[in-house]
PDB file of C-alpha atoms and ligand atoms in Angstrom:
ATOM      1  CA  ARG P  10     -58.383 -20.545 -54.415  1.00  0.00           C
ATOM      2  CA  SER P  11     -61.925 -19.271 -53.764  1.00  0.00           C
ATOM      3  CA  ALA P  12     -61.107 -15.992 -55.621  1.00  0.00           C
ATOM      4  CA  CYS P  13     -60.113 -17.863 -58.775  1.00  0.00           C
ATOM      5  CA  PRO P  14     -63.023 -18.529 -61.302  1.00  0.00           C
ATOM      6  CA  HIS P  15     -61.310 -21.801 -62.414  1.00  0.00           C
ATOM      7  CA  ALA P  16     -59.879 -24.403 -60.074  1.00  0.00           C
ATOM      8  CA  PRO P  17     -56.121 -24.621 -60.713  1.00  0.00           C
ATOM      9  CA  ALA P  18     -55.049 -27.908 -62.262  1.00  0.00           C
ATOM     10  CA  ALA P  19     -51.833 -27.771 -60.271  1.00  0.00           C
ATOM     11  CA  ILE P  20     -49.801 -25.364 -58.196  1.00  0.00           C
ATOM     12  CA  GLY P  21     -46.091 -24.767 -58.341  1.00  0.00           C
ATOM     13  CA  VAL P  22     -44.159 -23.459 -55.386  1.00  0.00           C
ATOM     14  CA  GLY P  23     -40.520 -22.104 -55.455  1.00  0.00           C
ATOM     15  CA  VAL P  24     -38.757 -22.549 -52.081  1.00  0.00           C
ATOM     16  CA  ALA P  25     -35.480 -21.128 -50.901  1.00  0.00           C
ATOM     17  CA  ALA P  26     -34.213 -24.530 -49.891  1.00  0.00           C
ATOM     18  CA  GLN P  27     -32.624 -27.789 -50.884  1.00  0.00           C
ATOM     19  CA  VAL P  28     -35.627 -29.593 -52.183  1.00  0.00           C
ATOM     20  CA  ASP P  29     -36.347 -33.178 -53.282  1.00  0.00           C
ATOM     21  CA  SER P  30     -38.806 -32.302 -56.021  1.00  0.00           C
ATOM     22  CA  SER P  31     -39.811 -35.885 -56.820  1.00  0.00           C
ATOM     23  CA  GLU P  32     -40.899 -36.511 -53.185  1.00  0.00           C
ATOM     24  CA  GLY P  33     -42.123 -32.921 -52.709  1.00  0.00           C
ATOM     25  CA  ARG P  34     -40.013 -32.546 -49.663  1.00  0.00           C
ATOM     26  CA  VAL P  35     -37.904 -29.602 -48.374  1.00  0.00           C
ATOM     27  CA  LEU P  36     -34.675 -31.224 -47.335  1.00  0.00           C
ATOM     28  CA  TYR P  37     -32.894 -28.193 -45.704  1.00  0.00           C
ATOM     29  CA  ALA P  38     -33.765 -24.481 -45.718  1.00  0.00           C
ATOM     30  CA  PRO P  39     -31.102 -22.615 -43.623  1.00  0.00           C
ATOM     31  CA  ASN P  40     -32.812 -19.215 -43.862  1.00  0.00           C
ATOM     32  CA  LEU P  41     -36.279 -20.581 -43.039  1.00  0.00           C
ATOM     33  CA  LYS P  42     -34.856 -23.030 -40.470  1.00  0.00           C
ATOM     34  CA  TRP P  43     -36.715 -25.933 -41.958  1.00  0.00           C
ATOM     35  CA  ARG P  44     -35.387 -29.494 -42.124  1.00  0.00           C
ATOM     36  CA  SER P  45     -37.126 -32.464 -43.899  1.00  0.00           C
ATOM     37  CA  ARG P  46     -40.508 -30.907 -44.308  1.00  0.00           C
ATOM     38  CA  PRO P  47     -43.185 -32.578 -46.603  1.00  0.00           C
ATOM     39  CA  LEU P  48     -44.307 -29.243 -47.989  1.00  0.00           C
ATOM     40  CA  ALA P  49     -45.963 -30.408 -51.224  1.00  0.00           C
ATOM     41  CA  SER P  50     -48.290 -32.932 -49.429  1.00  0.00           C
ATOM     42  CA  ASP P  51     -49.035 -30.389 -46.625  1.00  0.00           C
ATOM     43  CA  LEU P  52     -50.053 -27.721 -49.123  1.00  0.00           C
ATOM     44  CA  SER P  53     -51.847 -30.187 -51.382  1.00  0.00           C
ATOM     45  CA  ARG P  54     -54.070 -31.223 -48.527  1.00  0.00           C
ATOM     46  CA  HIS P  55     -54.965 -27.630 -47.620  1.00  0.00           C
ATOM     47  CA  LEU P  56     -55.387 -26.534 -51.232  1.00  0.00           C
ATOM     48  CA  GLN P  57     -57.062 -29.728 -52.468  1.00  0.00           C
ATOM     49  CA  CYS P  58     -54.945 -29.582 -55.677  1.00  0.00           C
ATOM     50  CA  PRO P  59     -51.669 -31.225 -56.800  1.00  0.00           C
ATOM     51  CA  VAL P  60     -48.711 -29.167 -55.591  1.00  0.00           C
ATOM     52  CA  TYR P  61     -45.190 -29.361 -57.058  1.00  0.00           C
ATOM     53  CA  ILE P  62     -42.195 -27.762 -55.278  1.00  0.00           C
ATOM     54  CA  ILE P  63     -38.938 -26.697 -56.772  1.00  0.00           C
ATOM     55  CA  ASN P  64     -35.845 -24.966 -55.417  1.00  0.00           C
ATOM     56  CA  ASP P  65     -36.392 -21.243 -55.932  1.00  0.00           C
ATOM     57  CA  ALA P  66     -33.145 -20.680 -57.944  1.00  0.00           C
ATOM     58  CA  ARG P  67     -34.028 -23.559 -60.173  1.00  0.00           C
ATOM     59  CA  ALA P  68     -37.525 -22.173 -60.628  1.00  0.00           C
ATOM     60  CA  ALA P  69     -36.015 -18.802 -61.532  1.00  0.00           C
ATOM     61  CA  THR P  70     -33.711 -20.572 -64.061  1.00  0.00           C
ATOM     62  CA  LEU P  71     -36.645 -22.474 -65.578  1.00  0.00           C
ATOM     63  CA  GLY P  72     -38.646 -19.311 -65.792  1.00  0.00           C
ATOM     64  CA  GLU P  73     -35.856 -17.334 -67.430  1.00  0.00           C
ATOM     65  CA  TRP P  74     -35.053 -20.274 -69.756  1.00  0.00           C
ATOM     66  CA  ARG P  75     -38.628 -20.608 -71.061  1.00  0.00           C
ATOM     67  CA  HIS P  76     -39.673 -16.984 -70.991  1.00  0.00           C
ATOM     68  CA  GLY P  77     -36.801 -14.615 -70.179  1.00  0.00           C
ATOM     69  CA  ALA P  78     -33.094 -13.989 -70.432  1.00  0.00           C
ATOM     70  CA  GLY P  79     -32.109 -17.655 -70.873  1.00  0.00           C
ATOM     71  CA  GLN P  80     -34.244 -18.236 -73.966  1.00  0.00           C
ATOM     72  CA  GLY P  81     -32.358 -19.860 -76.878  1.00  0.00           C
ATOM     73  CA  SER P  82     -29.334 -20.974 -74.804  1.00  0.00           C
ATOM     74  CA  ASP P  83     -28.452 -24.583 -73.906  1.00  0.00           C
ATOM     75  CA  ASN P  84     -25.398 -23.752 -71.770  1.00  0.00           C
ATOM     76  CA  TRP P  85     -25.947 -21.002 -69.243  1.00  0.00           C
ATOM     77  CA  LEU P  86     -25.741 -20.289 -65.538  1.00  0.00           C
ATOM     78  CA  CYS P  87     -28.264 -18.467 -63.433  1.00  0.00           C
ATOM     79  CA  LEU P  88     -27.259 -16.591 -60.285  1.00  0.00           C
ATOM     80  CA  MET P  89     -29.953 -15.117 -58.072  1.00  0.00           C
ATOM     81  CA  VAL P  90     -28.778 -13.014 -55.127  1.00  0.00           C
ATOM     82  CA  GLY P  91     -31.340 -11.711 -52.730  1.00  0.00           C
ATOM     83  CA  THR P  92     -31.349 -12.419 -49.037  1.00  0.00           C
ATOM     84  CA  GLY P  93     -29.485 -15.557 -49.934  1.00  0.00           C
ATOM     85  CA  VAL P  94     -27.592 -16.879 -52.979  1.00  0.00           C
ATOM     86  CA  GLY P  95     -29.188 -19.316 -55.349  1.00  0.00           C
ATOM     87  CA  SER P  96     -27.909 -20.740 -58.478  1.00  0.00           C
ATOM     88  CA  SER P  97     -28.771 -23.224 -61.199  1.00  0.00           C
ATOM     89  CA  ALA P  98     -27.396 -24.305 -64.550  1.00  0.00           C
ATOM     90  CA  VAL P  99     -28.595 -25.431 -67.875  1.00  0.00           C
ATOM     91  CA  VAL P 100     -25.851 -27.657 -69.431  1.00  0.00           C
ATOM     92  CA  GLY P 101     -26.274 -29.277 -72.830  1.00  0.00           C
ATOM     93  CA  GLY P 102     -29.899 -28.355 -72.813  1.00  0.00           C
ATOM     94  CA  LEU P 103     -30.644 -29.918 -69.442  1.00  0.00           C
ATOM     95  CA  LEU P 104     -31.664 -28.158 -66.264  1.00  0.00           C
ATOM     96  CA  LEU P 105     -29.306 -29.860 -63.810  1.00  0.00           C
ATOM     97  CA  GLU P 106     -30.765 -31.323 -60.631  1.00  0.00           C
ATOM     98  CA  GLY P 107     -27.876 -33.248 -58.972  1.00  0.00           C
ATOM     99  CA  ALA P 108     -27.919 -36.714 -57.285  1.00  0.00           C
ATOM    100  CA  SER P 109     -30.483 -35.674 -54.621  1.00  0.00           C
ATOM    101  CA  ASN P 110     -32.204 -32.722 -56.413  1.00  0.00           C
ATOM    102  CA  SER P 111     -30.099 -30.137 -54.646  1.00  0.00           C
ATOM    103  CA  PHE P 112     -27.860 -28.916 -57.449  1.00  0.00           C
ATOM    104  CA  GLY P 113     -26.806 -25.371 -57.420  1.00  0.00           C
ATOM    105  CA  GLU P 114     -26.011 -24.442 -53.763  1.00  0.00           C
ATOM    106  CA  VAL P 115     -23.049 -22.392 -54.848  1.00  0.00           C
ATOM    107  CA  GLY P 116     -23.815 -19.885 -52.258  1.00  0.00           C
ATOM    108  CA  HIS P 117     -22.330 -22.248 -49.727  1.00  0.00           C
ATOM    109  CA  MET P 118     -19.092 -22.843 -51.524  1.00  0.00           C
ATOM    110  CA  THR P 119     -16.140 -21.414 -49.633  1.00  0.00           C
ATOM    111  CA  LEU P 120     -14.948 -17.989 -50.714  1.00  0.00           C
ATOM    112  CA  VAL P 121     -12.708 -17.192 -47.708  1.00  0.00           C
ATOM    113  CA  SER P 122     -11.301 -20.118 -45.789  1.00  0.00           C
ATOM    114  CA  GLY P 123     -12.360 -19.789 -42.083  1.00  0.00           C
ATOM    115  CA  GLY P 124     -14.070 -16.505 -42.932  1.00  0.00           C
ATOM    116  CA  ALA P 125     -17.382 -14.947 -41.832  1.00  0.00           C
ATOM    117  CA  PRO P 126     -19.945 -17.254 -40.186  1.00  0.00           C
ATOM    118  CA  CYS P 127     -22.770 -18.359 -42.518  1.00  0.00           C
ATOM    119  CA  HIS P 128     -26.355 -19.294 -41.849  1.00  0.00           C
ATOM    120  CA  CYS P 129     -25.358 -22.837 -42.763  1.00  0.00           C
ATOM    121  CA  PRO P 130     -22.898 -24.630 -40.454  1.00  0.00           C
ATOM    122  CA  HIS P 131     -19.872 -23.378 -42.359  1.00  0.00           C
ATOM    123  CA  ARG P 132     -17.778 -20.251 -42.381  1.00  0.00           C
ATOM    124  CA  GLY P 133     -16.573 -18.094 -45.336  1.00  0.00           C
ATOM    125  CA  CYS P 134     -19.333 -19.099 -47.800  1.00  0.00           C
ATOM    126  CA  ILE P 135     -20.019 -16.936 -50.820  1.00  0.00           C
ATOM    127  CA  GLU P 136     -23.422 -16.099 -49.335  1.00  0.00           C
ATOM    128  CA  ALA P 137     -21.730 -14.872 -46.113  1.00  0.00           C
ATOM    129  CA  TYR P 138     -20.224 -12.037 -48.243  1.00  0.00           C
ATOM    130  CA  ILE P 139     -22.680 -11.167 -50.991  1.00  0.00           C
ATOM    131  CA  GLY P 140     -26.042 -12.375 -49.658  1.00  0.00           C
ATOM    132  CA  GLY P 141     -28.418  -9.535 -48.576  1.00  0.00           C
ATOM    133  CA  TRP P 142     -28.412 -10.748 -44.885  1.00  0.00           C
ATOM    134  CA  ALA P 143     -24.628 -10.643 -44.845  1.00  0.00           C
ATOM    135  CA  ILE P 144     -24.336  -7.124 -46.323  1.00  0.00           C
ATOM    136  CA  GLY P 145     -26.783  -5.970 -43.686  1.00  0.00           C
ATOM    137  CA  GLU P 146     -24.839  -7.731 -40.927  1.00  0.00           C
ATOM    138  CA  ARG P 147     -21.584  -6.177 -42.102  1.00  0.00           C
ATOM    139  CA  ALA P 148     -23.141  -2.694 -42.169  1.00  0.00           C
ATOM    140  CA  ARG P 149     -24.576  -3.154 -38.615  1.00  0.00           C
ATOM    141  CA  ARG P 150     -21.184  -4.082 -37.310  1.00  0.00           C
ATOM    142  CA  GLU P 151     -19.440  -1.222 -39.123  1.00  0.00           C
ATOM    143  CA  THR P 152     -21.913   1.376 -37.980  1.00  0.00           C
ATOM    144  CA  ALA P 153     -21.732   0.337 -34.347  1.00  0.00           C
ATOM    145  CA  THR P 154     -18.383   1.892 -33.581  1.00  0.00           C
ATOM    146  CA  GLY P 155     -16.148   4.906 -34.445  1.00  0.00           C
ATOM    147  CA  ARG P 156     -16.894   7.023 -37.498  1.00  0.00           C
ATOM    148  CA  GLY P 157     -19.360   4.410 -38.694  1.00  0.00           C
ATOM    149  CA  ARG P 158     -21.804   5.766 -36.050  1.00  0.00           C
ATOM    150  CA  ARG P 159     -22.098   8.950 -38.056  1.00  0.00           C
ATOM    151  CA  SER P 160     -22.806   7.174 -41.359  1.00  0.00           C
ATOM    152  CA  LEU P 161     -25.929   7.999 -43.366  1.00  0.00           C
ATOM    153  CA  ILE P 162     -26.710   4.253 -43.251  1.00  0.00           C
ATOM    154  CA  ARG P 163     -27.652   4.583 -39.607  1.00  0.00           C
ATOM    155  CA  THR P 164     -29.602   7.729 -40.120  1.00  0.00           C
ATOM    156  CA  LEU P 165     -31.660   6.322 -42.976  1.00  0.00           C
ATOM    157  CA  ALA P 166     -32.395   3.062 -41.041  1.00  0.00           C
ATOM    158  CA  GLY P 167     -33.704   4.957 -38.020  1.00  0.00           C
ATOM    159  CA  ALA P 168     -32.311   2.290 -35.632  1.00  0.00           C
ATOM    160  CA  PRO P 169     -29.170   0.194 -35.883  1.00  0.00           C
ATOM    161  CA  GLN P 170     -31.047  -3.017 -35.881  1.00  0.00           C
ATOM    162  CA  ARG P 171     -33.094  -1.898 -38.803  1.00  0.00           C
ATOM    163  CA  ILE P 172     -30.099  -1.559 -41.163  1.00  0.00           C
ATOM    164  CA  THR P 173     -30.336  -3.906 -44.156  1.00  0.00           C
ATOM    165  CA  ALA P 174     -28.664  -4.184 -47.599  1.00  0.00           C
ATOM    166  CA  ARG P 175     -31.397  -1.891 -48.940  1.00  0.00           C
ATOM    167  CA  THR P 176     -30.351   0.814 -46.456  1.00  0.00           C
ATOM    168  CA  VAL P 177     -26.698   0.426 -47.593  1.00  0.00           C
ATOM    169  CA  PHE P 178     -27.690   0.829 -51.239  1.00  0.00           C
ATOM    170  CA  GLN P 179     -29.800   3.960 -50.396  1.00  0.00           C
ATOM    171  CA  ALA P 180     -26.803   5.588 -48.553  1.00  0.00           C
ATOM    172  CA  TYR P 181     -24.522   4.488 -51.478  1.00  0.00           C
ATOM    173  CA  ARG P 182     -26.696   6.389 -53.942  1.00  0.00           C
ATOM    174  CA  ARG P 183     -26.390   9.465 -51.702  1.00  0.00           C
ATOM    175  CA  GLY P 184     -22.582   9.250 -51.686  1.00  0.00           C
ATOM    176  CA  ASP P 185     -22.057   8.029 -48.072  1.00  0.00           C
ATOM    177  CA  SER P 186     -18.396   6.965 -47.739  1.00  0.00           C
ATOM    178  CA  LEU P 187     -19.015   3.883 -45.578  1.00  0.00           C
ATOM    179  CA  ALA P 188     -21.801   2.700 -47.884  1.00  0.00           C
ATOM    180  CA  ILE P 189     -19.434   3.240 -50.885  1.00  0.00           C
ATOM    181  CA  ARG P 190     -16.747   1.070 -49.158  1.00  0.00           C
ATOM    182  CA  LEU P 191     -19.246  -1.663 -48.349  1.00  0.00           C
ATOM    183  CA  VAL P 192     -20.547  -1.658 -51.899  1.00  0.00           C
ATOM    184  CA  ARG P 193     -16.978  -1.835 -53.353  1.00  0.00           C
ATOM    185  CA  GLU P 194     -16.125  -4.774 -51.046  1.00  0.00           C
ATOM    186  CA  THR P 195     -19.289  -6.600 -52.012  1.00  0.00           C
ATOM    187  CA  GLU P 196     -18.464  -6.099 -55.661  1.00  0.00           C
ATOM    188  CA  LYS P 197     -14.957  -7.517 -55.134  1.00  0.00           C
ATOM    189  CA  TYR P 198     -16.299 -10.587 -53.377  1.00  0.00           C
ATOM    190  CA  PHE P 199     -18.939 -10.948 -56.071  1.00  0.00           C
ATOM    191  CA  ALA P 200     -16.339 -10.792 -58.768  1.00  0.00           C
ATOM    192  CA  ASP P 201     -14.228 -13.484 -57.103  1.00  0.00           C
ATOM    193  CA  ALA P 202     -17.198 -15.756 -56.788  1.00  0.00           C
ATOM    194  CA  VAL P 203     -18.300 -15.206 -60.363  1.00  0.00           C
ATOM    195  CA  VAL P 204     -14.829 -15.736 -61.803  1.00  0.00           C
ATOM    196  CA  GLY P 205     -14.796 -19.124 -60.125  1.00  0.00           C
ATOM    197  CA  LEU P 206     -18.249 -20.111 -61.318  1.00  0.00           C
ATOM    198  CA  VAL P 207     -17.564 -19.071 -64.908  1.00  0.00           C
ATOM    199  CA  ASN P 208     -14.309 -20.993 -64.799  1.00  0.00           C
ATOM    200  CA  GLY P 209     -15.970 -24.091 -63.416  1.00  0.00           C
ATOM    201  CA  PHE P 210     -19.118 -24.074 -65.573  1.00  0.00           C
ATOM    202  CA  ASN P 211     -17.971 -22.564 -68.872  1.00  0.00           C
ATOM    203  CA  PRO P 212     -21.368 -21.041 -69.689  1.00  0.00           C
ATOM    204  CA  GLU P 213     -22.122 -19.034 -72.774  1.00  0.00           C
ATOM    205  CA  ARG P 214     -24.462 -16.796 -70.763  1.00  0.00           C
ATOM    206  CA  LEU P 215     -24.539 -15.815 -67.071  1.00  0.00           C
ATOM    207  CA  VAL P 216     -27.973 -14.523 -66.014  1.00  0.00           C
ATOM    208  CA  LEU P 217     -27.970 -12.426 -62.908  1.00  0.00           C
ATOM    209  CA  GLY P 218     -31.036 -11.536 -60.903  1.00  0.00           C
ATOM    210  CA  GLY P 219     -32.416 -10.706 -57.443  1.00  0.00           C
ATOM    211  CA  GLY P 220     -32.546  -7.650 -55.219  1.00  0.00           C
ATOM    212  CA  ILE P 221     -28.916  -7.374 -54.560  1.00  0.00           C
ATOM    213  CA  ILE P 222     -28.067  -7.381 -58.306  1.00  0.00           C
ATOM    214  CA  GLU P 223     -30.670  -4.627 -58.842  1.00  0.00           C
ATOM    215  CA  GLY P 224     -29.199  -2.626 -55.882  1.00  0.00           C
ATOM    216  CA  LEU P 225     -25.667  -2.605 -57.289  1.00  0.00           C
ATOM    217  CA  PRO P 226     -25.814  -0.455 -60.479  1.00  0.00           C
ATOM    218  CA  HIS P 227     -22.180  -0.838 -61.350  1.00  0.00           C
ATOM    219  CA  LEU P 228     -21.907  -4.595 -60.678  1.00  0.00           C
ATOM    220  CA  LEU P 229     -22.074  -5.949 -64.174  1.00  0.00           C
ATOM    221  CA  PRO P 230     -19.254  -3.866 -65.611  1.00  0.00           C
ATOM    222  CA  VAL P 231     -17.094  -4.832 -62.512  1.00  0.00           C
ATOM    223  CA  LEU P 232     -17.774  -8.505 -63.103  1.00  0.00           C
ATOM    224  CA  ARG P 233     -17.271  -8.267 -66.933  1.00  0.00           C
ATOM    225  CA  SER P 234     -13.891  -6.674 -66.295  1.00  0.00           C
ATOM    226  CA  ALA P 235     -12.830  -9.239 -63.676  1.00  0.00           C
ATOM    227  CA  ILE P 236     -13.877 -12.089 -66.062  1.00  0.00           C
ATOM    228  CA  ARG P 237     -12.000 -10.594 -68.977  1.00  0.00           C
ATOM    229  CA  SER P 238      -8.784 -10.085 -66.952  1.00  0.00           C
ATOM    230  CA  ASP P 239      -8.833 -13.409 -64.983  1.00  0.00           C
ATOM    231  CA  LEU P 240     -10.249 -15.683 -67.630  1.00  0.00           C
ATOM    232  CA  PRO P 241      -8.997 -14.597 -71.014  1.00  0.00           C
ATOM    233  CA  THR P 242     -10.042 -17.881 -72.762  1.00  0.00           C
ATOM    234  CA  VAL P 243     -13.218 -19.132 -70.970  1.00  0.00           C
ATOM    235  CA  GLY P 244     -14.336 -15.560 -70.288  1.00  0.00           C
ATOM    236  CA  ALA P 245     -14.236 -14.367 -73.894  1.00  0.00           C
ATOM    237  CA  ARG P 246     -17.340 -16.436 -74.716  1.00  0.00           C
ATOM    238  CA  VAL P 247     -19.545 -15.573 -71.778  1.00  0.00           C
ATOM    239  CA  ARG P 248     -22.172 -12.809 -71.845  1.00  0.00           C
ATOM    240  CA  LEU P 249     -23.465 -11.289 -68.677  1.00  0.00           C
ATOM    241  CA  VAL P 250     -27.121 -10.297 -68.696  1.00  0.00           C
ATOM    242  CA  ARG P 251     -29.685  -9.267 -66.196  1.00  0.00           C
ATOM    243  CA  ALA P 252     -32.740 -11.521 -65.426  1.00  0.00           C
ATOM    244  CA  ARG P 253     -35.745 -10.267 -67.429  1.00  0.00           C
ATOM    245  CA  LEU P 254     -38.743 -11.507 -65.402  1.00  0.00           C
ATOM    246  CA  GLY P 255     -38.023  -9.325 -62.348  1.00  0.00           C
ATOM    247  CA  SER P 256     -39.608 -10.188 -59.075  1.00  0.00           C
ATOM    248  CA  ASP P 257     -41.991 -12.688 -60.854  1.00  0.00           C
ATOM    249  CA  THR P 258     -39.210 -14.905 -62.086  1.00  0.00           C
ATOM    250  CA  VAL P 259     -39.629 -17.635 -59.368  1.00  0.00           C
ATOM    251  CA  LEU P 260     -43.432 -17.494 -59.625  1.00  0.00           C
ATOM    252  CA  ILE P 261     -43.300 -17.912 -63.345  1.00  0.00           C
ATOM    253  CA  GLY P 262     -40.764 -20.670 -63.134  1.00  0.00           C
ATOM    254  CA  ALA P 263     -42.564 -22.551 -60.441  1.00  0.00           C
ATOM    255  CA  GLY P 264     -45.870 -22.322 -62.396  1.00  0.00           C
ATOM    256  CA  THR P 265     -44.069 -23.559 -65.525  1.00  0.00           C
ATOM    257  CA  TYR P 266     -42.581 -26.434 -63.456  1.00  0.00           C
ATOM    258  CA  ALA P 267     -45.971 -27.486 -62.095  1.00  0.00           C
ATOM    259  CA  LEU P 268     -47.547 -27.437 -65.613  1.00  0.00           C
ATOM    260  CA  GLU P 269     -44.648 -29.381 -67.092  1.00  0.00           C
ATOM    261  CA  ARG P 270     -44.689 -31.955 -64.130  1.00  0.00           C
ATOM    262  CA  HIS P 271     -48.448 -32.154 -64.525  1.00  0.00           C
ATOM    263  CA  ARG P 272     -47.914 -32.993 -68.203  1.00  0.00           C
ATOM    264  CA  ILE P 273     -50.104 -30.019 -69.320  1.00  0.00           C
ATOM    265  CA  LEU P 274     -47.159 -28.579 -71.202  1.00  0.00           C
ATOM    266  CA  PRO P 275     -44.748 -30.795 -73.045  1.00  0.00           C
ATOM    267  CA  VAL P 276     -41.415 -31.095 -71.154  1.00  0.00           C
ATOM    268  CA  GLN P 277     -38.828 -29.301 -73.263  1.00  0.00           C
ATOM    269  CA  GLY P 278     -35.053 -29.393 -73.252  1.00  0.00           C
TER     270      GLY P 278
HETATM  271 ZN1   ZN Q   6     -23.018 -21.260 -46.011  1.00  0.00          ZN
END
């Protein structure tokens, strides 16, 4: 704040959490291990400025809608996959919020009944298969025994506990066989999840962003082919595109949200 020549009129914050935006409260953030935290008022007190908080995936969706890959579309779905999985949807020109502002937690929909443990209290969630933390965890398990111990993944990481999804993608680009298998498995889980989402939401556009999407160069063709073969009717209309705002997408969306909430910009849509 002191480095800024003009005092900000308002600050927007995108949080990886279920958020009650109207109360400015984080309801539940499994990856941050927060529950019922009055984040907006805490930050507002420290920053001496109005603070508005929004779920990070919804912020990304708002950013892409106003300034990026969602421009011009009133029916589209945004899927952001980094450490966790976030999603949000614009339906009929409205950014959906849900009954308690926590719309879009598709990462915790079940993909495999009774499957891998998730960071939420459930098992087999989409995030437990395609989230960055889950890919890293699977790689650490696979490299702990047998031929996996000789995998390039382990060499690149330096130590087993330092293996992450990023290490898997680096080894994949260098042709490591275990990394190739892990990437193929992730693409398959991804395709199953996306087919379900497209079927359920019937979007005209699916915008995909986040570090995991960027690390999987062949993902979009795999998803397009799964949608075409599994959803001949619904799938024919949907276009898969990459998010355009890169790592700034949540920042731009949260800023836009703060300005719109603060009534500086007219609320659109
Ligand atoms: Zn979960």
